[in-house]
Short mmCIF file of C-alpha atoms and ligand atoms in Angstrom, two decimals:
data_model
loop_
_atom_site.label_atom_id
_atom_site.label_comp_id
_atom_site.label_asym_id
_atom_site.label_seq_id
_atom_site.Cartn_x
_atom_site.Cartn_y
_atom_site.Cartn_z
CA MET D 7 -3.99 -21.76 40.29
CA ALA D 8 -3.92 -22.64 36.64
CA LYS D 9 -0.87 -24.14 35.33
CA THR D 10 1.35 -21.47 33.10
CA LYS D 11 0.61 -22.69 29.47
CA THR D 12 3.12 -22.42 26.85
CA ALA D 13 3.18 -22.96 23.26
CA PHE D 14 5.69 -22.77 20.20
CA PHE D 15 5.41 -20.10 17.52
CA CYS D 16 7.41 -19.55 14.61
CA GLN D 17 8.57 -15.78 14.76
CA ASN D 18 8.69 -15.52 10.88
CA CYS D 19 4.94 -16.57 10.09
CA GLY D 20 3.18 -17.15 13.54
CA THR D 21 2.24 -20.96 13.25
CA GLN D 22 1.72 -22.17 16.21
CA TYR D 23 3.26 -25.70 17.53
CA ALA D 24 2.87 -27.97 20.31
CA LYS D 25 6.31 -29.02 20.61
CA TRP D 26 9.66 -27.54 19.43
CA VAL D 27 10.66 -28.46 15.68
CA GLY D 28 13.59 -27.47 13.79
CA GLN D 29 12.06 -26.10 10.55
CA CYS D 30 8.48 -24.53 10.39
CA SER D 31 6.17 -26.36 8.20
CA ALA D 32 4.28 -23.65 6.97
CA CYS D 33 7.07 -20.90 5.72
CA LYS D 34 9.93 -23.39 5.84
CA GLU D 35 12.19 -21.22 7.69
CA TRP D 36 14.75 -22.88 10.01
CA ASN D 37 15.27 -21.98 13.68
CA THR D 38 12.46 -19.68 13.98
CA ILE D 39 10.44 -21.71 16.69
CA VAL D 40 10.38 -20.12 20.07
CA GLU D 41 8.84 -21.15 22.88
CA GLU D 42 6.05 -18.60 24.52
CA ILE D 43 4.15 -18.34 27.54
CA ILE D 44 0.54 -18.10 26.36
CA HIS D 45 -2.55 -16.49 28.35
CA LYS D 46 -4.46 -18.95 30.32
CA GLU D 47 -7.52 -19.76 28.08
CA ASN D 48 -10.67 -20.11 30.10
CA ASN D 49 -12.75 -22.99 28.57
CA ILE D 50 -16.10 -21.53 28.16
CA PRO D 51 -18.70 -24.23 26.99
CA TRP D 52 -20.73 -22.65 23.90
CA LYS D 53 -23.66 -23.96 25.52
CA ASP D 54 -25.42 -21.75 28.30
CA ASN D 55 -24.90 -24.03 31.55
CA GLY D 56 -26.65 -21.48 33.80
CA THR D 57 -23.70 -19.27 34.96
CA GLN D 58 -23.17 -17.62 31.76
CA GLU D 59 -25.62 -14.76 31.12
CA VAL D 60 -26.76 -14.16 27.57
CA THR D 61 -25.59 -11.09 26.07
CA ALA D 62 -26.46 -11.03 22.57
CA LYS D 63 -29.19 -12.11 20.46
CA PRO D 64 -29.78 -12.60 16.85
CA VAL D 65 -31.43 -9.78 15.07
CA LEU D 66 -33.22 -10.03 11.54
CA VAL D 67 -31.08 -8.17 9.12
CA GLY D 68 -33.88 -6.15 8.42
CA GLN D 69 -34.54 -4.57 11.84
CA ILE D 70 -31.04 -3.64 12.25
CA ASN D 71 -31.08 0.11 12.73
CA ALA D 72 -27.99 1.13 10.86
CA SER D 73 -27.81 5.10 10.62
CA ARG D 74 -25.38 6.33 7.82
CA GLU D 75 -22.15 5.74 9.02
CA PHE D 76 -20.18 8.58 10.76
CA ARG D 77 -16.76 9.33 9.43
CA LEU D 78 -14.07 11.38 10.89
CA ASP D 79 -12.45 13.56 8.59
CA ILE D 80 -8.67 13.54 9.23
CA CYS D 81 -7.69 16.71 7.60
CA ASP D 82 -5.74 14.71 4.43
CA LYS D 83 -7.78 14.09 1.39
CA GLU D 84 -5.76 10.98 0.20
CA PHE D 85 -6.05 9.35 3.62
CA ASN D 86 -9.79 9.78 3.63
CA ARG D 87 -9.93 8.42 0.31
CA VAL D 88 -8.06 5.19 0.90
CA LEU D 89 -9.98 4.72 4.36
CA GLY D 90 -13.39 4.79 2.24
CA GLY D 91 -14.34 8.36 3.27
CA GLY D 92 -12.93 9.02 6.77
CA LEU D 93 -12.11 7.38 9.77
CA VAL D 94 -14.74 5.19 11.22
CA PRO D 95 -15.17 5.64 15.37
CA GLY D 96 -14.07 2.61 16.87
CA SER D 97 -11.95 1.24 14.13
CA LEU D 98 -8.54 -0.28 14.45
CA VAL D 99 -6.45 0.67 11.20
CA LEU D 100 -3.09 -0.91 10.77
CA LEU D 101 -0.64 0.92 8.56
CA GLY D 102 2.44 -1.12 7.41
CA GLY D 103 5.72 -0.26 5.34
CA GLU D 104 9.15 -0.51 5.05
CA PRO D 105 11.82 1.11 7.79
CA GLY D 106 12.29 4.68 6.83
CA ILE D 107 9.47 4.94 4.13
CA GLY D 108 7.60 7.55 6.39
CA LYS D 109 5.00 6.02 8.34
CA SER D 110 5.71 7.73 11.51
CA THR D 111 5.79 10.89 9.50
CA LEU D 112 2.49 10.44 8.02
CA LEU D 113 0.75 9.70 11.30
CA LEU D 114 2.49 12.51 12.98
CA GLN D 115 1.53 14.69 10.77
CA ILE D 116 -2.09 13.75 10.87
CA ALA D 117 -2.10 14.05 14.35
CA LEU D 118 -0.91 17.31 14.05
CA ARG D 119 -3.04 18.63 11.83
CA LEU D 120 -6.55 17.52 13.73
CA ASN D 121 -8.52 19.87 15.58
CA LEU D 122 -8.93 16.93 18.05
CA ARG D 123 -7.36 15.55 21.06
CA THR D 124 -4.91 13.13 19.71
CA LEU D 125 -2.51 10.71 21.49
CA TYR D 126 0.25 9.95 19.53
CA VAL D 127 2.27 7.05 21.75
CA SER D 128 5.93 6.10 20.57
CA GLY D 129 7.95 3.08 21.65
CA GLU D 130 10.82 3.67 19.19
CA GLU D 131 11.52 7.35 19.48
CA SER D 132 12.25 10.06 22.27
CA LEU D 133 10.05 12.87 23.15
CA LYS D 134 12.86 15.41 21.44
CA GLN D 135 13.17 13.22 18.48
CA ILE D 136 9.37 13.50 18.16
CA LYS D 137 9.35 17.11 19.11
CA MET D 138 12.25 17.64 16.12
CA ARG D 139 10.11 15.90 13.74
CA ALA D 140 7.03 17.83 14.69
CA GLU D 141 8.82 21.09 14.49
CA ARG D 142 9.28 20.27 10.74
CA ILE D 143 6.08 19.56 10.09
CA HIS D 144 3.22 21.53 11.92
CA PRO D 145 5.06 23.79 14.63
CA ASN D 146 2.35 24.92 16.69
CA ASN D 147 -0.27 22.68 17.42
CA GLN D 148 -2.21 22.46 21.12
CA THR D 149 -4.15 19.67 21.10
CA CYS D 150 -1.65 16.53 20.47
CA TYR D 151 -0.15 14.73 23.21
CA ILE D 152 3.00 12.84 22.94
CA LEU D 153 3.63 9.72 25.31
CA THR D 154 6.51 7.58 25.09
CA GLU D 155 5.81 4.31 26.69
CA THR D 156 5.67 0.64 25.66
CA LYS D 157 3.30 -0.92 28.42
CA THR D 158 0.03 -1.23 27.24
CA GLN D 159 -1.41 -1.09 31.01
CA ASN D 160 0.25 2.31 31.15
CA ILE D 161 -0.91 3.55 28.06
CA PHE D 162 -4.47 2.70 29.32
CA LYS D 163 -3.87 4.70 32.47
CA GLN D 164 -2.64 7.63 30.36
CA ILE D 165 -5.70 7.53 27.89
CA ASN D 166 -8.42 7.35 31.04
CA ASP D 167 -6.82 10.82 32.11
CA ILE D 168 -6.51 12.60 28.64
CA ALA D 169 -9.57 10.69 27.12
CA PRO D 170 -8.45 11.28 23.46
CA ASP D 171 -10.24 11.34 20.50
CA ILE D 172 -8.09 9.34 18.46
CA VAL D 173 -5.12 7.16 19.40
CA ILE D 174 -1.95 6.20 17.46
CA ILE D 175 0.33 3.56 18.16
CA ASP D 176 4.01 3.65 16.89
CA SER D 177 4.39 0.69 16.94
CA ILE D 178 2.73 -2.32 17.62
CA GLN D 179 5.86 -4.32 17.56
CA THR D 180 7.33 -2.24 20.69
CA LEU D 181 4.17 -2.82 23.04
CA HIS D 182 3.84 -5.04 25.48
CA SER D 183 1.51 -6.30 28.02
CA ASP D 184 1.83 -7.53 31.78
CA TYR D 185 -0.42 -10.35 31.07
CA ILE D 186 2.24 -12.04 28.71
CA GLU D 187 5.54 -12.92 29.56
CA SER D 188 7.32 -12.97 26.14
CA SER D 189 9.08 -10.45 25.15
CA ALA D 190 7.75 -7.31 23.30
CA GLY D 191 7.70 -7.98 19.30
CA SER D 192 7.04 -11.66 20.02
CA ILE D 193 3.88 -13.28 18.38
CA SER D 194 1.87 -13.76 21.56
CA GLN D 195 2.79 -10.06 22.75
CA ILE D 196 1.83 -8.65 19.68
CA ARG D 197 -1.60 -10.66 19.56
CA GLU D 198 -2.19 -9.78 23.15
CA CYS D 199 -1.59 -6.20 22.64
CA ALA D 200 -3.82 -5.82 19.52
CA ALA D 201 -6.75 -7.75 21.32
CA GLU D 202 -6.52 -5.03 24.35
CA LEU D 203 -6.61 -2.01 21.97
CA ILE D 204 -9.52 -3.63 19.85
CA ARG D 205 -11.23 -3.83 23.00
CA PHE D 206 -10.40 -0.58 24.00
CA ALA D 207 -11.30 0.97 20.72
CA LYS D 208 -14.66 -0.96 20.40
CA GLU D 209 -15.60 -0.09 24.12
CA THR D 210 -14.67 3.71 23.81
CA ASN D 211 -15.50 4.21 20.06
CA THR D 212 -12.20 5.67 19.99
CA PRO D 213 -10.33 4.97 16.48
CA VAL D 214 -6.77 3.70 16.94
CA ILE D 215 -4.15 3.43 14.09
CA LEU D 216 -1.38 1.25 14.90
CA ILE D 217 2.03 1.43 12.78
CA GLY D 218 2.94 -1.90 11.83
CA HIS D 219 6.64 -3.18 10.99
CA ILE D 220 7.45 -5.77 7.86
CA THR D 221 9.29 -8.46 7.54
CA LYS D 222 11.88 -8.66 4.97
CA ASP D 223 9.73 -10.53 2.48
CA GLY D 224 7.18 -7.57 2.91
CA ASN D 225 4.53 -9.21 5.14
CA ILE D 226 3.50 -7.31 8.36
CA ALA D 227 5.40 -8.77 11.16
CA GLY D 228 3.74 -10.62 14.05
CA PRO D 229 0.88 -13.31 13.58
CA LYS D 230 -1.23 -13.26 10.45
CA ILE D 231 -3.95 -13.16 12.89
CA LEU D 232 -3.38 -9.58 13.59
CA GLU D 233 -4.44 -8.60 10.03
CA HIS D 234 -7.64 -10.37 10.44
CA MET D 235 -7.92 -8.74 13.89
CA VAL D 236 -7.95 -5.00 12.52
CA ASP D 237 -10.63 -3.36 10.43
CA THR D 238 -8.32 -2.04 8.03
CA VAL D 239 -4.90 -2.73 6.99
CA LEU D 240 -3.06 -0.05 4.57
CA GLN D 241 0.23 -0.24 3.44
CA PHE D 242 2.75 2.49 2.74
CA GLU D 243 5.24 1.92 0.13
CA GLY D 244 7.22 3.56 -2.36
CA ASP D 245 11.06 3.55 -3.35
CA ARG D 246 13.20 5.50 -0.56
CA ASN D 247 15.32 7.04 -3.20
CA TYR D 248 12.53 8.62 -4.73
CA VAL D 249 9.96 11.05 -3.48
CA TYR D 250 6.57 9.68 -4.09
CA ARG D 251 5.07 7.40 -1.59
CA ILE D 252 2.00 5.32 -2.26
CA LEU D 253 -0.73 4.40 0.14
CA ARG D 254 -3.11 1.54 -0.21
CA ALA D 255 -5.64 -0.04 1.45
CA LEU D 256 -4.93 -4.17 1.45
CA LYS D 257 -8.01 -4.77 3.57
CA ASN D 258 -10.80 -2.48 4.53
CA ARG D 259 -13.97 -3.31 6.36
CA PHE D 260 -15.66 0.34 5.60
CA GLY D 261 -14.43 0.68 2.00
CA SER D 262 -12.98 -0.19 -1.17
CA THR D 263 -9.46 -1.68 -1.21
CA ALA D 264 -9.06 -0.07 -4.60
CA GLU D 265 -8.17 3.29 -3.79
CA LEU D 266 -4.90 4.71 -3.75
CA GLY D 267 -3.17 7.84 -2.23
CA ILE D 268 0.03 9.34 -3.33
CA TYR D 269 2.29 11.61 -1.36
CA GLU D 270 5.40 13.61 -1.79
CA MET D 271 7.93 13.33 0.86
CA GLN D 272 9.22 16.83 1.10
CA GLY D 273 11.60 18.77 3.76
CA ASP D 274 8.69 19.39 6.06
CA GLY D 275 6.71 16.16 5.99
CA LEU D 276 4.18 14.63 3.00
CA ARG D 277 2.67 16.53 0.57
CA GLU D 278 -0.66 15.17 -0.84
CA VAL D 279 -0.25 14.80 -4.57
CA ASN D 280 -3.80 15.49 -5.87
CA ASN D 281 -3.15 15.54 -9.42
CA PRO D 282 -0.79 12.81 -9.91
CA SER D 283 -0.26 12.45 -13.63
CA GLU D 284 1.22 15.84 -13.90
CA VAL D 285 4.16 14.99 -11.20
CA LEU D 286 4.95 11.67 -12.76
CA LEU D 287 5.43 13.04 -16.23
CA SER D 288 8.90 14.46 -16.64
CA LYS D 289 8.58 18.25 -17.91
CA SER D 290 11.55 18.00 -20.68
CA ASP D 291 9.95 18.88 -24.17
CA SER D 292 12.78 17.95 -26.20
CA GLY D 293 12.04 14.42 -28.27
CA LEU D 294 14.03 11.79 -26.51
CA SER D 295 13.91 8.26 -27.83
CA GLY D 296 12.74 5.59 -26.03
CA THR D 297 10.36 7.51 -23.92
CA ALA D 298 6.70 6.53 -24.26
CA ILE D 299 3.55 7.50 -22.07
CA ALA D 300 1.12 4.74 -20.77
CA SER D 301 -2.28 5.70 -19.61
CA THR D 302 -2.79 3.48 -16.56
CA VAL D 303 -5.44 3.15 -14.05
CA GLU D 304 -4.51 2.31 -10.17
CA GLY D 305 -7.23 1.63 -8.21
CA MET D 306 -10.17 4.01 -9.24
CA ARG D 307 -7.80 6.74 -10.37
CA PRO D 308 -6.34 7.15 -13.99
CA LEU D 309 -2.77 7.74 -13.99
CA MET D 310 -0.41 8.77 -16.77
CA ILE D 311 3.18 7.24 -16.41
CA GLU D 312 6.17 7.93 -18.33
CA ILE D 313 8.14 4.50 -19.51
CA GLN D 314 11.88 4.57 -20.55
CA ALA D 315 13.46 2.00 -22.50
CA LEU D 316 17.26 1.78 -23.57
CA VAL D 317 18.28 -0.52 -25.93
CA SER D 318 21.72 -1.30 -26.84
CA SER D 319 24.08 -3.74 -28.17
CA ALA D 320 25.16 -6.48 -25.74
CA VAL D 321 28.57 -6.51 -24.20
CA TYR D 322 28.54 -9.90 -22.95
CA GLY D 323 27.37 -12.94 -24.59
CA THR D 324 24.18 -13.34 -22.66
CA PRO D 325 22.16 -9.95 -23.33
CA GLN D 326 20.97 -8.08 -20.05
CA ARG D 327 17.29 -7.57 -19.25
CA SER D 328 16.80 -5.04 -16.36
CA THR D 329 13.65 -3.48 -14.98
CA THR D 330 12.76 -0.81 -12.45
CA GLY D 331 8.82 -0.88 -11.56
CA TYR D 332 8.29 -3.45 -14.25
CA ASN D 333 7.86 -7.10 -13.92
CA ALA D 334 11.08 -8.40 -15.53
CA LYS D 335 9.15 -11.71 -16.69
CA ARG D 336 6.71 -9.49 -18.58
CA LEU D 337 9.34 -7.70 -20.46
CA ASN D 338 11.14 -11.04 -21.58
CA MET D 339 7.64 -12.28 -22.74
CA LEU D 340 7.06 -8.91 -24.71
CA LEU D 341 10.82 -9.11 -26.16
CA ALA D 342 9.72 -12.43 -27.23
CA VAL D 343 6.60 -11.48 -28.94
CA LEU D 344 8.61 -8.63 -30.63
CA GLU D 345 11.22 -10.99 -32.12
CA LYS D 346 8.87 -13.86 -32.97
CA ARG D 347 5.49 -11.60 -34.24
CA ALA D 348 7.07 -8.57 -35.51
CA GLY D 349 10.27 -9.49 -36.72
CA PHE D 350 12.48 -7.15 -34.45
CA LYS D 351 15.97 -8.68 -33.71
CA LEU D 352 16.47 -7.62 -30.31
CA GLY D 353 18.06 -11.33 -29.15
CA ALA D 354 21.40 -9.71 -29.09
CA LYS D 355 20.54 -6.38 -27.45
CA ASP D 356 20.73 -5.19 -23.75
CA VAL D 357 17.19 -4.08 -22.88
CA PHE D 358 16.80 -1.83 -19.90
CA LEU D 359 13.45 -0.50 -18.36
CA ASN D 360 12.36 2.14 -16.22
CA ILE D 361 9.23 3.28 -14.75
CA THR D 362 9.97 7.07 -13.72
CA GLY D 363 8.87 8.41 -10.71
CA GLY D 364 9.76 5.20 -8.65
CA ILE D 365 6.74 3.76 -8.72
CA THR D 366 5.73 0.04 -9.67
CA VAL D 367 2.68 -0.67 -11.76
CA ASP D 368 1.49 -4.30 -12.74
CA ASP D 369 -1.53 -3.19 -14.98
CA PRO D 370 -1.10 -5.04 -18.21
CA ALA D 371 -2.56 -1.88 -20.18
CA ILE D 372 0.95 -0.31 -20.30
CA ASP D 373 2.17 -3.25 -22.53
CA LEU D 374 1.89 -1.31 -25.69
CA ALA D 375 3.56 1.73 -24.15
CA VAL D 376 6.68 -0.55 -22.98
CA ILE D 377 6.93 -1.93 -26.56
CA ALA D 378 6.73 1.42 -28.06
CA ALA D 379 9.43 2.75 -25.99
CA ILE D 380 11.62 -0.18 -26.69
CA LEU D 381 11.08 0.07 -30.35
CA SER D 382 11.66 3.73 -30.21
CA SER D 383 15.11 3.15 -28.36
CA ASN D 384 15.85 0.38 -31.03
CA ALA D 385 15.13 2.76 -33.97
CA ASP D 386 16.56 5.91 -32.15
CA ILE D 387 13.28 7.73 -33.03
CA PRO D 388 11.36 9.80 -30.39
CA ILE D 389 7.95 9.24 -30.39
CA GLU D 390 6.09 12.44 -30.30
CA LYS D 391 5.42 14.31 -26.72
CA ASN D 392 1.69 14.17 -27.08
CA VAL D 393 0.81 10.82 -27.81
CA CYS D 394 0.29 7.95 -25.45
CA PHE D 395 -0.89 4.38 -25.20
CA ALA D 396 -3.31 1.95 -23.10
CA ALA D 397 -3.41 -1.61 -24.81
CA GLU D 398 -2.08 -5.05 -23.73
CA ILE D 399 -0.21 -7.41 -25.87
CA GLY D 400 -1.37 -10.85 -26.48
CA LEU D 401 1.33 -13.72 -27.08
CA ALA D 402 0.06 -13.83 -30.73
CA GLY D 403 1.35 -10.49 -30.92
CA GLU D 404 -2.12 -8.87 -31.06
CA ILE D 405 -3.07 -5.73 -29.33
CA ARG D 406 -5.82 -6.76 -26.99
CA PRO D 407 -8.45 -4.38 -24.93
CA VAL D 408 -7.99 -3.19 -21.72
CA GLN D 409 -10.57 -2.27 -18.68
CA ARG D 410 -12.19 1.13 -18.42
CA VAL D 411 -10.54 2.36 -21.52
CA GLU D 412 -12.81 5.33 -21.39
CA GLN D 413 -11.57 6.54 -18.14
CA ARG D 414 -8.13 6.39 -19.37
CA ILE D 415 -8.96 8.44 -22.69
CA LEU D 416 -10.49 11.03 -20.89
CA GLU D 417 -7.48 11.56 -18.47
CA ALA D 418 -5.12 11.60 -21.78
CA ASP D 419 -7.63 14.10 -23.00
CA LYS D 420 -7.65 16.18 -19.95
CA LEU D 421 -3.97 16.51 -19.77
CA GLY D 422 -3.73 17.63 -23.13
CA PHE D 423 -2.70 14.66 -25.19
CA SER D 424 -3.27 14.76 -28.85
CA THR D 425 -3.30 10.96 -29.79
CA ILE D 426 -3.96 7.81 -27.70
CA PHE D 427 -3.31 4.35 -29.27
CA VAL D 428 -6.18 1.89 -27.90
CA SER D 429 -7.08 -1.64 -29.08
CA LYS D 430 -9.61 -1.80 -32.09
CA ASN D 431 -11.72 -4.39 -29.75
CA ASN D 432 -12.12 -1.92 -27.22
CA LYS D 433 -15.79 -0.59 -27.19
CA ILE D 434 -15.94 2.95 -26.78
CA ALA D 435 -18.88 4.81 -26.00
CA LEU D 436 -17.39 8.41 -25.72
CA LYS D 437 -19.22 11.29 -27.20
CA GLN D 438 -16.53 13.07 -29.12
CA PRO D 439 -13.76 13.57 -27.35
CA LYS D 440 -11.02 16.29 -28.21
CA ILE D 441 -8.20 13.85 -28.45
CA ASN D 442 -7.60 11.39 -31.76
CA VAL D 443 -8.35 7.68 -30.70
CA GLU D 444 -6.31 5.32 -32.88
CA LEU D 445 -7.61 2.09 -33.02
CA VAL D 446 -5.09 -0.64 -33.89
CA SER D 447 -5.14 -4.17 -33.91
CA LYS D 448 -1.20 -5.18 -34.79
CA ILE D 449 2.21 -4.01 -33.66
CA GLU D 450 2.88 -3.48 -37.48
CA ASP D 451 0.04 -1.04 -37.46
CA VAL D 452 1.77 0.80 -34.42
CA VAL D 453 5.14 0.82 -35.82
CA SER D 454 3.91 2.45 -39.14
CA LYS D 455 1.97 4.86 -37.55
CA LEU D 456 4.95 6.05 -35.23
CA PHE D 457 8.11 5.56 -37.33
CA LEU D 458 7.38 5.48 -40.73
P1 TYD M 11 9.77 7.81 9.19
O1 TYD M 11 8.44 8.71 9.26
O2 TYD M 11 10.61 7.79 10.19
O3 TYD M 11 9.76 6.54 8.45
P2 TYD M 11 9.11 5.08 9.29
O4 TYD M 11 8.69 5.79 10.46
O5 TYD M 11 8.42 4.59 7.96
O6 TYD M 11 10.36 4.34 9.59
O7 TYD M 11 10.65 8.64 8.07
C1 TYD M 11 11.73 8.51 7.82
C2 TYD M 11 12.54 9.29 6.30
O8 TYD M 11 11.62 10.43 6.09
C3 TYD M 11 13.54 9.97 6.78
O9 TYD M 11 14.51 9.21 5.85
C4 TYD M 11 13.72 11.54 6.51
C5 TYD M 11 12.35 11.57 5.74
N1 TYD M 11 11.87 12.74 5.95
C6 TYD M 11 11.74 14.06 5.30
O10 TYD M 11 12.10 13.77 4.00
N2 TYD M 11 10.96 15.28 5.63
C7 TYD M 11 10.40 15.15 6.75
O11 TYD M 11 9.89 16.22 6.78
C8 TYD M 11 10.35 14.16 7.66
C9 TYD M 11 9.99 14.36 9.05
C10 TYD M 11 11.39 13.31 7.35
MG1 MG M 12 9.15 5.33 12.39
#
């Protein structure tokens, strides 16, 4: 009988220690190290000692027979795109996100829409709760089974009976396996349950989607190794107070991680947003100062976003700078550039900046729109509704070129903008777009064209 083996794991980051310590040396958290019983490891020597049969042989890459990858269409354009064209059979997808963002809603919605046998396993909600949610989303579905169970062995038993085409687990942190003694949600339980599910997925070629909780600093709870084990890691994000949600891939073995899916949370589930620019721009047509529109690119998709700035005299000695959806340090840098290079005295002003729709953008190409919004609010002169911007600002106050400028110009053109400001140094090889492309190199050029 083998001795039970234990090890110490940091519950925050998953680092393993041989003995207890007070502070995790990897993530610097205190009192997070907990002893857990780990699976008995069978030490199989890498050399064939006669008892091991050889199962896999090296194959020349040219001789591998790879027919075109079959992809399961999951009836959700945005999700399909983020996955790289659909779900690959036998793959494991991990979906992470803040509590209440809509992970369960998104996956239940997919399970209900699909015309395949789906098994939705929930360890978090009761059958009644799920039924109520299902009623809201898609009231009549005949092929979706719901199971409330947390023990993996029991789940596999049910899977053997039902033989589902796709399995959804809500959530990996609530599962526990009999082979491990520690409690559900601990590092070694998560690892073991994920390993069992991976074995199941690969052996039966059934895709499995897992929901994962995230920790307070935004990482998926559990061992980092979980993210290495699965094929795809998706993140569902957005501001809970707004209706828009963004789905992005952080890791994808079967596609690009640059794609992005946008949803709108409604009373009856999540609606796919196929034309994001239109919803992110506010519809008001009265000219308000402090608003500018930027042409940004998220993943492969061009997106027009609205930036609002408010500049007012500071009430306190130290002026406030506050941002929503934009990096505050970058705002400070742009204000310094405006002060030093363009001579605008904003040192004694409060500056507030907001990207509408509750989305966060870190594309530097929105710099020029940020500056335009600030200057417009400062001078209290509105920018015309059909003008937009796509350029980065350098520390010397120069207007710098941005990537994929043609795509941005075309998107602005498509949405009916009449003028777009871009850097003089951008090489543009477009054949006569309808839109007027203003080439600028200094902030002063923009000011004189917009406000004088
Ligand atoms: P949920 O999927 O439970 O979030 P998660 O699983 O990520 O914790 O979503 C919860 C929120 O979504 C909840 O605040 C209510 C809202 N919601 C809607 O607005 N419309 C709907 O149709 C549904 C089902 C939920
Ligand atoms: Mg949930």
